[in-house]
Coordinates of C-alpha atoms in Angstrom, one line a residue:
X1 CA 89.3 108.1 -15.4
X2 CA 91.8 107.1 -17.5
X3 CA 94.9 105.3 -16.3
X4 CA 97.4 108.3 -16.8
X5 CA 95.1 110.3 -14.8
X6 CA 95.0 108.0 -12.3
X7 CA 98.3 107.6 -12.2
X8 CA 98.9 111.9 -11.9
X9 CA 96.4 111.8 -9.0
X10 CA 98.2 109.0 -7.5
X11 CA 101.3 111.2 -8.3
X12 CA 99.8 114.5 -6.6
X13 CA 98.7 112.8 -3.7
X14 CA 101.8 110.7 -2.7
X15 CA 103.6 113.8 -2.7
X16 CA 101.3 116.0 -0.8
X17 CA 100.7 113.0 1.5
X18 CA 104.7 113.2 2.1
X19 CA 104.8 116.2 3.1
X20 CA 102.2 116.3 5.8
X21 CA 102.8 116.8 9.4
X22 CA 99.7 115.1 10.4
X23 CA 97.1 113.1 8.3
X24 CA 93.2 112.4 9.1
X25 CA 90.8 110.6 7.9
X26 CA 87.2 111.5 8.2
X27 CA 84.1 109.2 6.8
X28 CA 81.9 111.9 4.1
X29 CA 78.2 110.3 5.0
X30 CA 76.0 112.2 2.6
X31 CA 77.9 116.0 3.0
X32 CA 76.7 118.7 1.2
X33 CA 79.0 120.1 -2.1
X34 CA 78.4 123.2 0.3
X35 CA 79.6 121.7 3.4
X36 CA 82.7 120.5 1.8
X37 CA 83.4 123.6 0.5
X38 CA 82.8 125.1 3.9
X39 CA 85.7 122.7 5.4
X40 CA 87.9 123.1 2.6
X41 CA 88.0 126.9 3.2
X42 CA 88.5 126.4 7.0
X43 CA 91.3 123.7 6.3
X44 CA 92.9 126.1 3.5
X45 CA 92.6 129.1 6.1
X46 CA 94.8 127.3 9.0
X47 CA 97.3 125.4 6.1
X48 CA 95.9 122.7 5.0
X49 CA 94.4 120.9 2.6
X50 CA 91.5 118.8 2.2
X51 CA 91.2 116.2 -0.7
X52 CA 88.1 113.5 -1.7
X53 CA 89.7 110.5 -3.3
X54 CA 89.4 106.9 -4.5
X55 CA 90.0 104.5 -1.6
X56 CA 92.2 102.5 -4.1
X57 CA 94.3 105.8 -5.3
X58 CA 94.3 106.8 -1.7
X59 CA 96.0 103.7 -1.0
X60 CA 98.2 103.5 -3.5
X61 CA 99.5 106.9 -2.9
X62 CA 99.8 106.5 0.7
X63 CA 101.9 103.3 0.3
X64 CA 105.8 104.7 -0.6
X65 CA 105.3 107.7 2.2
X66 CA 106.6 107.6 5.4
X67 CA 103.5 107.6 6.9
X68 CA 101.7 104.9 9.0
X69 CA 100.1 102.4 7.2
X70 CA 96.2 103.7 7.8
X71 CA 94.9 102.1 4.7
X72 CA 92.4 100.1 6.5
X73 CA 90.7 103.2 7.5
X74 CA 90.0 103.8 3.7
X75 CA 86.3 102.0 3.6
X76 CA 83.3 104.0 2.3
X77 CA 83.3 107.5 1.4
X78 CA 86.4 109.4 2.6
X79 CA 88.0 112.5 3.1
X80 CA 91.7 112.9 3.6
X81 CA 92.8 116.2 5.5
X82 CA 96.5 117.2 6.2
X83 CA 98.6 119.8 6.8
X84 CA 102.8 120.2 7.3
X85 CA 101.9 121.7 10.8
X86 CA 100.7 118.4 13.0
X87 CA 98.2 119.8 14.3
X88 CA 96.3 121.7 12.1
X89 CA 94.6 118.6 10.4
X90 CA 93.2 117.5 13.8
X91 CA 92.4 120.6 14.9
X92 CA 89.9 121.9 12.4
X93 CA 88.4 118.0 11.5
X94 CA 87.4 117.6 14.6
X95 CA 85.9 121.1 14.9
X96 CA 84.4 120.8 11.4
X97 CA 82.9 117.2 13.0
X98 CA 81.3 117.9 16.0
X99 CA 79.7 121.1 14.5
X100 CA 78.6 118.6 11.3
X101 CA 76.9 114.7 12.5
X102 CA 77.6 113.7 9.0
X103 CA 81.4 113.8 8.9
X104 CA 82.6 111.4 11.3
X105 CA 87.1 111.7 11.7
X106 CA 88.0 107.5 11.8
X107 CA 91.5 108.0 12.5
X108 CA 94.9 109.0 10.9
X109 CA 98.7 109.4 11.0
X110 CA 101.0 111.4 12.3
X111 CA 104.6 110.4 10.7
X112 CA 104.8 107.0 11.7
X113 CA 102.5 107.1 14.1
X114 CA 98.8 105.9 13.4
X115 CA 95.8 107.4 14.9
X116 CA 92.5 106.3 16.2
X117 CA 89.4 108.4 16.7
X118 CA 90.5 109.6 20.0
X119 CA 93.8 110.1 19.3
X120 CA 93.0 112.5 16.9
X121 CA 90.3 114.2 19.1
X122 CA 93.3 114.3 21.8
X123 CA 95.4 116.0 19.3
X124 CA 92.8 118.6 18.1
X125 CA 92.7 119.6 22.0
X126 CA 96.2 119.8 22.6
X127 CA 97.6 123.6 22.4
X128 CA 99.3 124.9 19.5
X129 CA 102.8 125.6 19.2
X130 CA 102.5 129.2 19.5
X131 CA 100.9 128.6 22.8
X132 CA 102.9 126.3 24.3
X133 CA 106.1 128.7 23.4
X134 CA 104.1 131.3 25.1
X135 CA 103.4 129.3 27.9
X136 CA 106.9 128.3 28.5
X137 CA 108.4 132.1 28.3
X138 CA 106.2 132.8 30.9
X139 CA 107.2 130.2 33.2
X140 CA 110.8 131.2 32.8
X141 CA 110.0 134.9 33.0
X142 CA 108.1 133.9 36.3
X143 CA 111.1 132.7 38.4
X144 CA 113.4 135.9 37.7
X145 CA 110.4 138.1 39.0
X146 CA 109.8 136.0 42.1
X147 CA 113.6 136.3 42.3
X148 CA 113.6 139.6 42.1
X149 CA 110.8 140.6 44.5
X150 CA 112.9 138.5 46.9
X151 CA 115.7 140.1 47.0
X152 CA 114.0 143.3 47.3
X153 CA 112.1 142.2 50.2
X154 CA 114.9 142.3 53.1
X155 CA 115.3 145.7 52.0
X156 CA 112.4 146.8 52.2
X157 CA 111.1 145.9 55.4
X158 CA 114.4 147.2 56.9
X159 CA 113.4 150.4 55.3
X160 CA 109.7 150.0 56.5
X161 CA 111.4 149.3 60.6
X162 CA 113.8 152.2 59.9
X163 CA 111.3 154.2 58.6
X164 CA 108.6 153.7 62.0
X165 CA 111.5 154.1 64.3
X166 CA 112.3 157.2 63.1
X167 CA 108.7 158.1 63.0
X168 CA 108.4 157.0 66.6
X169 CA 111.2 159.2 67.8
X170 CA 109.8 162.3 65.6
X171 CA 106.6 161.5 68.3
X172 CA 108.5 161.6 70.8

């Protein structure tokens, strides 16, 4: 590779790197072209991206970003996944790795925020943003019904008393 394609990469990256919500990096032990293709799809599906780089391009690109400083994570073969949503990234490595024992997730970044294994694993359980707005319209729509029902109690079991004392005195 020449150095002004090096220098492009470098380009490409730092800028998609920018960008990214969330950041993780995963260890490529001996994957199949197939298998990579197979997360890339899967990564492209929920809105990310997955990229295989030089540790030393990787580094350089990651660098001038925002992000946390994860460059000692770059050892070996690596695979960078990210996405603008924060959780995407996590989500579908850590799927992709416990389905696959040769891609191992090392850690990453989320803004300035650097990851471990398990935080990303954490992350990757956590709900999405979709369901956590769901979740939280429900609990708001819960008190106004239990309100509701309240107040329409009292009034109803005077109803209900009404209601048997005039059926007691129809007995009668």
């Amino acid at each position: 590779m020449e150095r002004a394609e090096k220098r492009e990469v470098v380009t490409s990256l730092q800028a998609a790197l920018a960008e990214a919500g969330s950041i993780v990096v995963a260890r490529n032990a001996g994957l199949t072209v197939a298998d990579l293709e197979t997360l890339r799809k899967q990564m492209k599906q929920a809105g990310g991206t997955v990229k295989v780089a030089k540790n030393r391009l990787a580094k350089l690109a990651l660098k001038d970003t925002d992000n946390a400083d994860i460059s000692a994570l770059f050892t070996g073969p690596i695979v960078l996944a990210f996405a603008k949503d924060p959780m995407t990234a996590p989500k579908v490595a850590a799927a992709f790795a416990d389905k696959n024992q040769k891609f191992e997730v090392l850690g990453g970044a989320m803004g300035k925020t650097g990851l471990d294994a398990a935080n990303v694993k954490a992350l990757a359980t956590m709900p999405s943003l979709d369901q956590l707005r769901a979740t939280l319209a429900g609990m708001l729509k819960q008190p106004a019904t239990r309100i509701a029902s309240v107040v329409q109690a009292p009034g109803a079991q005077i109803a209900r008393v009404l209601a048997a004392y005039a059926d007691k005195s129809n007995a009668a």
